[in-house]
Amino acid sequence: GAGVSQSPSNKVTEKGKDVELRCDPISGHTALYWYRQSLGQGLEFLIYFQGNSAPDKSGLPSDRFSAERTGGSVSTLTIQRTQQEDSAVYLCASSLGWGVQETQYFGPGTRLLVL
Amino acid sequence: AQTVTQSQPEMSVQEAETVTLSCTYDTSESDYYLFWYKQPPSRQMILVIRQEAYKQQNATENRFSVNFQKAAKSFSLKISDSQLGDAAMYFCAYRSAKHFYGGATNKLIFGTGTLLAVQP
């Protein structure tokens, strides 16, 4: 089946505006992750959804960041009042479950540029 | 907290030659998983190889193999018979083996990556 998809592929916005990034996980995958990849940095964990459990938001860098997952499928990452330091590639990943055997499959990411 | 370190920002290898990418990590846990992911210019992260910490045998996937030294907390990736398509950014990653309901998230902790160039 189709892999993880993300939209938009690229997003340019002005400082102070809000942006929404979308992730469509692989069908049937119950676990969904958001990561951020800043220039010259590795990937940084943001948030994790698993089924109907409360999400792990421990990686969100500030209260300007939020995410939701509707119907256990599509997820939206929202960044309010964007700042230049928010410029990065935002990657979404999904896995079949939460078991330790599960491989995370990544989408192509959304490149966000805040001017 | 766990950390992953990749000390080689860039590496270069001739086509058909062998190259080794280094990775060290720090953890107080005894059970965990280690991964190497490849990220080509398309940005799509692709799993290359996985190692379970409880296994002594080094993982191998075709031309890719690892040298896992648990006591030294080292996890290097060897690419044999390098091909032009191997050119990419390579990330080493760590994941705890703790059960989710034990309070752990299956998040991956990544190093900063090694950019591999393959020369024809």
PDB file of C-alpha atoms in Angstrom:
ATOM      1  CA  GLY A   1       0.000   0.000   0.000  1.00  0.00           C
ATOM      2  CA  ALA A   2       0.900   3.661   0.001  1.00  0.00           C
ATOM      3  CA  GLY A   3       3.529   4.938   2.353  1.00  0.00           C
ATOM      4  CA  VAL A   4       3.347   7.834   4.774  1.00  0.00           C
ATOM      5  CA  SER A   5       2.384  11.030   3.016  1.00  0.00           C
ATOM      6  CA  GLN A   6       2.817  14.606   4.165  1.00  0.00           C
ATOM      7  CA  SER A   7       1.539  17.903   2.910  1.00  0.00           C
ATOM      8  CA  PRO A   8       2.510  20.433   1.922  1.00  0.00           C
ATOM      9  CA  SER A   9       5.929  19.420   0.672  1.00  0.00           C
ATOM     10  CA  ASN A  10       7.233  22.933   1.204  1.00  0.00           C
ATOM     11  CA  LYS A  11       5.790  25.867   3.104  1.00  0.00           C
ATOM     12  CA  VAL A  12       7.009  29.445   3.257  1.00  0.00           C
ATOM     13  CA  THR A  13       5.386  31.692   5.788  1.00  0.00           C
ATOM     14  CA  GLU A  14       5.932  35.020   7.471  1.00  0.00           C
ATOM     15  CA  LYS A  15       6.979  35.358  11.061  1.00  0.00           C
ATOM     16  CA  GLY A  16       3.961  35.480  13.331  1.00  0.00           C
ATOM     17  CA  LYS A  17       1.641  33.491  11.087  1.00  0.00           C
ATOM     18  CA  ASP A  18       0.147  30.123  12.000  1.00  0.00           C
ATOM     19  CA  VAL A  19       0.869  27.008   9.922  1.00  0.00           C
ATOM     20  CA  GLU A  20      -0.652  23.543   9.737  1.00  0.00           C
ATOM     21  CA  LEU A  21       1.264  20.507   8.575  1.00  0.00           C
ATOM     22  CA  ARG A  22      -0.547  17.311   7.671  1.00  0.00           C
ATOM     23  CA  CYS A  23       0.458  13.671   7.942  1.00  0.00           C
ATOM     24  CA  ASP A  24      -1.358  10.655   6.497  1.00  0.00           C
ATOM     25  CA  PRO A  25       0.064   7.487   8.054  1.00  0.00           C
ATOM     26  CA  ILE A  26       0.137   4.075   6.471  1.00  0.00           C
ATOM     27  CA  SER A  27      -3.317   2.527   6.621  1.00  0.00           C
ATOM     28  CA  GLY A  28      -3.716   0.373   9.707  1.00  0.00           C
ATOM     29  CA  HIS A  29      -0.787   1.904  11.582  1.00  0.00           C
ATOM     30  CA  THR A  30      -1.851   2.843  15.085  1.00  0.00           C
ATOM     31  CA  ALA A  31       1.306   4.677  16.162  1.00  0.00           C
ATOM     32  CA  LEU A  32       2.253   8.074  14.737  1.00  0.00           C
ATOM     33  CA  TYR A  33       5.261  10.258  15.466  1.00  0.00           C
ATOM     34  CA  TRP A  34       6.343  13.782  14.599  1.00  0.00           C
ATOM     35  CA  TYR A  35      10.015  14.728  14.422  1.00  0.00           C
ATOM     36  CA  ARG A  36      11.784  17.963  13.551  1.00  0.00           C
ATOM     37  CA  GLN A  37      15.016  18.137  11.585  1.00  0.00           C
ATOM     38  CA  SER A  38      16.793  21.460  11.808  1.00  0.00           C
ATOM     39  CA  LEU A  39      19.722  22.359   9.562  1.00  0.00           C
ATOM     40  CA  GLY A  40      22.821  20.530  10.703  1.00  0.00           C
ATOM     41  CA  GLN A  41      20.950  18.711  13.437  1.00  0.00           C
ATOM     42  CA  GLY A  42      19.676  15.225  13.828  1.00  0.00           C
ATOM     43  CA  LEU A  43      16.012  14.502  14.175  1.00  0.00           C
ATOM     44  CA  GLU A  44      14.318  15.729  17.303  1.00  0.00           C
ATOM     45  CA  PHE A  45      11.236  13.971  18.684  1.00  0.00           C
ATOM     46  CA  LEU A  46       8.157  16.177  19.053  1.00  0.00           C
ATOM     47  CA  ILE A  47       5.050  14.122  19.809  1.00  0.00           C
ATOM     48  CA  TYR A  48       3.766  10.543  19.735  1.00  0.00           C
ATOM     49  CA  PHE A  49       0.242   9.178  19.297  1.00  0.00           C
ATOM     50  CA  GLN A  50      -0.718   5.592  20.024  1.00  0.00           C
ATOM     51  CA  GLY A  51      -4.296   4.515  19.420  1.00  0.00           C
ATOM     52  CA  ASN A  52      -6.689   6.123  21.865  1.00  0.00           C
ATOM     53  CA  SER A  53      -4.069   6.701  24.535  1.00  0.00           C
ATOM     54  CA  ALA A  54      -3.104  10.193  25.623  1.00  0.00           C
ATOM     55  CA  PRO A  55      -0.317  11.454  23.364  1.00  0.00           C
ATOM     56  CA  ASP A  56       3.225  11.894  24.586  1.00  0.00           C
ATOM     57  CA  LYS A  57       3.836  15.616  24.082  1.00  0.00           C
ATOM     58  CA  SER A  58       7.135  15.698  25.924  1.00  0.00           C
ATOM     59  CA  GLY A  59       9.132  16.767  22.877  1.00  0.00           C
ATOM     60  CA  LEU A  60       7.112  19.821  21.915  1.00  0.00           C
ATOM     61  CA  PRO A  61       9.480  22.812  22.242  1.00  0.00           C
ATOM     62  CA  SER A  62       6.898  25.376  23.324  1.00  0.00           C
ATOM     63  CA  ASP A  63       3.176  25.923  23.761  1.00  0.00           C
ATOM     64  CA  ARG A  64       3.059  27.366  20.271  1.00  0.00           C
ATOM     65  CA  PHE A  65       3.260  23.794  19.016  1.00  0.00           C
ATOM     66  CA  SER A  66       0.300  21.451  19.136  1.00  0.00           C
ATOM     67  CA  ALA A  67      -0.849  18.363  17.301  1.00  0.00           C
ATOM     68  CA  GLU A  68      -3.951  16.308  16.992  1.00  0.00           C
ATOM     69  CA  ARG A  69      -4.868  13.049  15.424  1.00  0.00           C
ATOM     70  CA  THR A  70      -8.400  12.604  14.184  1.00  0.00           C
ATOM     71  CA  GLY A  71     -10.083   9.231  13.990  1.00  0.00           C
ATOM     72  CA  GLY A  72      -6.842   7.482  14.789  1.00  0.00           C
ATOM     73  CA  SER A  73      -5.514   8.291  11.341  1.00  0.00           C
ATOM     74  CA  VAL A  74      -4.598  11.701   9.919  1.00  0.00           C
ATOM     75  CA  SER A  75      -2.553  14.008  12.115  1.00  0.00           C
ATOM     76  CA  THR A  76      -2.073  17.765  11.975  1.00  0.00           C
ATOM     77  CA  LEU A  77       0.837  19.601  13.548  1.00  0.00           C
ATOM     78  CA  THR A  78       0.048  23.249  14.185  1.00  0.00           C
ATOM     79  CA  ILE A  79       2.605  25.934  14.886  1.00  0.00           C
ATOM     80  CA  GLN A  80       1.172  29.224  16.090  1.00  0.00           C
ATOM     81  CA  ARG A  81       2.899  32.591  15.789  1.00  0.00           C
ATOM     82  CA  THR A  82       5.787  31.091  13.860  1.00  0.00           C
ATOM     83  CA  GLN A  83       9.330  32.216  14.593  1.00  0.00           C
ATOM     84  CA  GLN A  84      12.403  32.018  12.373  1.00  0.00           C
ATOM     85  CA  GLU A  85      13.856  29.288  14.560  1.00  0.00           C
ATOM     86  CA  ASP A  86      10.892  27.114  13.626  1.00  0.00           C
ATOM     87  CA  SER A  87      12.366  26.768  10.123  1.00  0.00           C
ATOM     88  CA  ALA A  88      13.114  23.076   9.678  1.00  0.00           C
ATOM     89  CA  VAL A  89      11.954  19.898   8.015  1.00  0.00           C
ATOM     90  CA  TYR A  90       9.084  18.298   9.875  1.00  0.00           C
ATOM     91  CA  LEU A  91       8.956  14.549   9.467  1.00  0.00           C
ATOM     92  CA  CYS A  92       6.107  12.226  10.313  1.00  0.00           C
ATOM     93  CA  ALA A  93       6.466   8.510  10.892  1.00  0.00           C
ATOM     94  CA  SER A  94       4.043   5.702  11.599  1.00  0.00           C
ATOM     95  CA  SER A  95       4.317   2.149  12.822  1.00  0.00           C
ATOM     96  CA  LEU A  96       1.979  -0.797  13.072  1.00  0.00           C
ATOM     97  CA  GLY A  97       1.841  -0.618  16.847  1.00  0.00           C
ATOM     98  CA  TRP A  98       3.816   0.259  19.901  1.00  0.00           C
ATOM     99  CA  GLY A  99       5.661  -2.988  20.280  1.00  0.00           C
ATOM    100  CA  VAL A 100       9.404  -2.944  20.352  1.00  0.00           C
ATOM    101  CA  GLN A 101       9.477  -4.918  17.131  1.00  0.00           C
ATOM    102  CA  GLU A 102       7.769  -2.211  15.184  1.00  0.00           C
ATOM    103  CA  THR A 103       9.670  -0.311  12.522  1.00  0.00           C
ATOM    104  CA  GLN A 104       8.892   3.352  12.032  1.00  0.00           C
ATOM    105  CA  TYR A 105       8.207   4.332   8.421  1.00  0.00           C
ATOM    106  CA  PHE A 106       8.828   7.941   7.544  1.00  0.00           C
ATOM    107  CA  GLY A 107       7.142  10.343   5.185  1.00  0.00           C
ATOM    108  CA  PRO A 108       9.047  12.731   2.906  1.00  0.00           C
ATOM    109  CA  GLY A 109       8.634  15.626   5.307  1.00  0.00           C
ATOM    110  CA  THR A 110       7.466  19.210   5.065  1.00  0.00           C
ATOM    111  CA  ARG A 111      10.158  21.851   4.690  1.00  0.00           C
ATOM    112  CA  LEU A 112       9.056  24.947   6.585  1.00  0.00           C
ATOM    113  CA  LEU A 113      10.722  28.293   6.020  1.00  0.00           C
ATOM    114  CA  VAL A 114       9.764  31.205   8.248  1.00  0.00           C
ATOM    115  CA  LEU A 115      10.801  34.576   6.839  1.00  0.00           C
TER     116      LEU A 115
ATOM    117  CA  ALA B   1      18.797  10.613  29.196  1.00  0.00           C
ATOM    118  CA  GLN B   2      20.090   8.728  26.204  1.00  0.00           C
ATOM    119  CA  THR B   3      22.337  10.389  23.645  1.00  0.00           C
ATOM    120  CA  VAL B   4      23.680   9.357  20.256  1.00  0.00           C
ATOM    121  CA  THR B   5      26.891  10.751  18.797  1.00  0.00           C
ATOM    122  CA  GLN B   6      28.126  10.613  15.233  1.00  0.00           C
ATOM    123  CA  SER B   7      31.574  12.175  15.111  1.00  0.00           C
ATOM    124  CA  GLN B   8      32.018  12.124  11.339  1.00  0.00           C
ATOM    125  CA  PRO B   9      30.014  14.915   9.712  1.00  0.00           C
ATOM    126  CA  GLU B  10      31.174  13.847   6.241  1.00  0.00           C
ATOM    127  CA  MET B  11      32.749  10.773   4.681  1.00  0.00           C
ATOM    128  CA  SER B  12      33.790   9.864   1.166  1.00  0.00           C
ATOM    129  CA  VAL B  13      34.331   6.491  -0.482  1.00  0.00           C
ATOM    130  CA  GLN B  14      35.252   5.263  -3.922  1.00  0.00           C
ATOM    131  CA  GLU B  15      32.714   3.200  -5.776  1.00  0.00           C
ATOM    132  CA  ALA B  16      33.141  -0.540  -5.021  1.00  0.00           C
ATOM    133  CA  GLU B  17      35.190   0.196  -1.901  1.00  0.00           C
ATOM    134  CA  THR B  18      34.223  -0.305   1.747  1.00  0.00           C
ATOM    135  CA  VAL B  19      33.440   2.453   4.221  1.00  0.00           C
ATOM    136  CA  THR B  20      32.657   2.437   7.931  1.00  0.00           C
ATOM    137  CA  LEU B  21      30.487   5.023   9.638  1.00  0.00           C
ATOM    138  CA  SER B  22      30.895   5.488  13.379  1.00  0.00           C
ATOM    139  CA  CYS B  23      28.270   5.867  16.073  1.00  0.00           C
ATOM    140  CA  THR B  24      28.507   5.885  19.847  1.00  0.00           C
ATOM    141  CA  TYR B  25      25.686   6.190  22.331  1.00  0.00           C
ATOM    142  CA  ASP B  26      25.134   6.649  26.007  1.00  0.00           C
ATOM    143  CA  THR B  27      22.462   4.897  28.039  1.00  0.00           C
ATOM    144  CA  SER B  28      21.927   3.343  31.431  1.00  0.00           C
ATOM    145  CA  GLU B  29      19.434   0.847  30.012  1.00  0.00           C
ATOM    146  CA  SER B  30      20.381  -2.736  29.300  1.00  0.00           C
ATOM    147  CA  ASP B  31      17.759  -3.479  26.690  1.00  0.00           C
ATOM    148  CA  TYR B  32      17.351  -1.295  23.633  1.00  0.00           C
ATOM    149  CA  TYR B  33      17.411  -1.184  19.850  1.00  0.00           C
ATOM    150  CA  LEU B  34      19.852   0.533  17.540  1.00  0.00           C
ATOM    151  CA  PHE B  35      19.182   1.580  13.967  1.00  0.00           C
ATOM    152  CA  TRP B  36      20.862   3.038  10.935  1.00  0.00           C
ATOM    153  CA  TYR B  37      18.641   5.140   8.698  1.00  0.00           C
ATOM    154  CA  LYS B  38      19.530   6.516   5.274  1.00  0.00           C
ATOM    155  CA  GLN B  39      18.203   9.874   4.086  1.00  0.00           C
ATOM    156  CA  PRO B  40      18.773  10.623   0.388  1.00  0.00           C
ATOM    157  CA  PRO B  41      18.092  14.090  -1.077  1.00  0.00           C
ATOM    158  CA  SER B  42      14.424  13.130  -1.379  1.00  0.00           C
ATOM    159  CA  ARG B  43      14.316  13.484   2.444  1.00  0.00           C
ATOM    160  CA  GLN B  44      12.652  10.069   2.838  1.00  0.00           C
ATOM    161  CA  MET B  45      14.185   8.275   5.825  1.00  0.00           C
ATOM    162  CA  ILE B  46      14.811   4.636   4.968  1.00  0.00           C
ATOM    163  CA  LEU B  47      15.675   1.951   7.494  1.00  0.00           C
ATOM    164  CA  VAL B  48      18.981   0.330   6.588  1.00  0.00           C
ATOM    165  CA  ILE B  49      19.588  -2.063   9.455  1.00  0.00           C
ATOM    166  CA  ARG B  50      18.497  -2.795  13.021  1.00  0.00           C
ATOM    167  CA  GLN B  51      20.273  -4.367  15.980  1.00  0.00           C
ATOM    168  CA  GLU B  52      18.713  -5.693  19.167  1.00  0.00           C
ATOM    169  CA  ALA B  53      20.958  -5.063  22.157  1.00  0.00           C
ATOM    170  CA  TYR B  54      20.302  -8.507  23.650  1.00  0.00           C
ATOM    171  CA  LYS B  55      21.706 -10.164  20.534  1.00  0.00           C
ATOM    172  CA  GLN B  56      25.449 -10.696  20.402  1.00  0.00           C
ATOM    173  CA  GLN B  57      25.463 -11.455  16.708  1.00  0.00           C
ATOM    174  CA  ASN B  58      25.986  -8.452  14.490  1.00  0.00           C
ATOM    175  CA  ALA B  59      23.130  -7.675  12.099  1.00  0.00           C
ATOM    176  CA  THR B  60      23.700  -7.946   8.366  1.00  0.00           C
ATOM    177  CA  GLU B  61      21.571  -6.832   5.424  1.00  0.00           C
ATOM    178  CA  ASN B  62      23.190  -7.598   2.082  1.00  0.00           C
ATOM    179  CA  ARG B  63      26.086  -5.115   1.675  1.00  0.00           C
ATOM    180  CA  PHE B  64      25.363  -3.468   5.028  1.00  0.00           C
ATOM    181  CA  SER B  65      26.617  -4.817   8.324  1.00  0.00           C
ATOM    182  CA  VAL B  66      27.171  -3.464  11.793  1.00  0.00           C
ATOM    183  CA  ASN B  67      29.848  -3.835  14.430  1.00  0.00           C
ATOM    184  CA  PHE B  68      27.964  -3.711  17.720  1.00  0.00           C
ATOM    185  CA  GLN B  69      30.143  -3.367  20.819  1.00  0.00           C
ATOM    186  CA  LYS B  70      27.747  -3.198  23.747  1.00  0.00           C
ATOM    187  CA  ALA B  71      30.341  -2.651  26.466  1.00  0.00           C
ATOM    188  CA  ALA B  72      31.935   0.157  24.495  1.00  0.00           C
ATOM    189  CA  LYS B  73      28.511   1.506  23.473  1.00  0.00           C
ATOM    190  CA  SER B  74      29.590   1.602  19.868  1.00  0.00           C
ATOM    191  CA  PHE B  75      27.521   0.799  16.791  1.00  0.00           C
ATOM    192  CA  SER B  76      29.314   1.297  13.473  1.00  0.00           C
ATOM    193  CA  LEU B  77      27.920   0.681  10.010  1.00  0.00           C
ATOM    194  CA  LYS B  78      30.010  -0.949   7.304  1.00  0.00           C
ATOM    195  CA  ILE B  79      29.001  -0.561   3.685  1.00  0.00           C
ATOM    196  CA  SER B  80      30.739  -2.986   1.349  1.00  0.00           C
ATOM    197  CA  ASP B  81      31.021  -2.647  -2.430  1.00  0.00           C
ATOM    198  CA  SER B  82      29.796   0.952  -2.246  1.00  0.00           C
ATOM    199  CA  GLN B  83      27.456   2.075  -4.991  1.00  0.00           C
ATOM    200  CA  LEU B  84      26.550   5.521  -6.269  1.00  0.00           C
ATOM    201  CA  GLY B  85      23.057   5.037  -4.865  1.00  0.00           C
ATOM    202  CA  ASP B  86      24.500   4.746  -1.368  1.00  0.00           C
ATOM    203  CA  ALA B  87      25.287   8.460  -1.350  1.00  0.00           C
ATOM    204  CA  ALA B  88      23.078   9.973   1.331  1.00  0.00           C
ATOM    205  CA  MET B  89      22.957  11.218   4.901  1.00  0.00           C
ATOM    206  CA  TYR B  90      23.152   8.346   7.377  1.00  0.00           C
ATOM    207  CA  PHE B  91      21.671   8.606  10.836  1.00  0.00           C
ATOM    208  CA  CYS B  92      22.299   6.363  13.794  1.00  0.00           C
ATOM    209  CA  ALA B  93      19.346   6.055  16.173  1.00  0.00           C
ATOM    210  CA  TYR B  94      18.521   4.561  19.573  1.00  0.00           C
ATOM    211  CA  ARG B  95      15.230   3.333  20.922  1.00  0.00           C
ATOM    212  CA  SER B  96      14.430   2.084  24.390  1.00  0.00           C
ATOM    213  CA  ALA B  97      12.941  -1.390  24.679  1.00  0.00           C
ATOM    214  CA  LYS B  98      10.768  -0.406  27.620  1.00  0.00           C
ATOM    215  CA  HIS B  99       7.111  -1.191  27.243  1.00  0.00           C
ATOM    216  CA  PHE B 100       4.966   1.812  26.391  1.00  0.00           C
ATOM    217  CA  TYR B 101       2.806   1.279  29.442  1.00  0.00           C
ATOM    218  CA  GLY B 102       5.910   1.298  31.538  1.00  0.00           C
ATOM    219  CA  GLY B 103       6.197   4.978  30.801  1.00  0.00           C
ATOM    220  CA  ALA B 104       8.456   4.891  27.805  1.00  0.00           C
ATOM    221  CA  THR B 105       7.646   6.138  24.341  1.00  0.00           C
ATOM    222  CA  ASN B 106       8.991   4.293  21.347  1.00  0.00           C
ATOM    223  CA  LYS B 107      10.612   7.458  20.127  1.00  0.00           C
ATOM    224  CA  LEU B 108      13.858   7.335  18.237  1.00  0.00           C
ATOM    225  CA  ILE B 109      16.842   9.321  19.457  1.00  0.00           C
ATOM    226  CA  PHE B 110      19.026  10.327  16.550  1.00  0.00           C
ATOM    227  CA  GLY B 111      22.612  11.359  16.048  1.00  0.00           C
ATOM    228  CA  THR B 112      23.441  14.383  13.913  1.00  0.00           C
ATOM    229  CA  GLY B 113      24.205  12.304  10.838  1.00  0.00           C
ATOM    230  CA  THR B 114      27.094  11.531   8.501  1.00  0.00           C
ATOM    231  CA  LEU B 115      26.947  12.724   4.916  1.00  0.00           C
ATOM    232  CA  LEU B 116      28.369   9.989   2.686  1.00  0.00           C
ATOM    233  CA  ALA B 117      29.666  10.821  -0.777  1.00  0.00           C
ATOM    234  CA  VAL B 118      30.436   8.040  -3.259  1.00  0.00           C
ATOM    235  CA  GLN B 119      33.029   8.869  -5.885  1.00  0.00           C
ATOM    236  CA  PRO B 120      32.766   7.136  -9.288  1.00  0.00           C
TER     237      PRO B 120
END
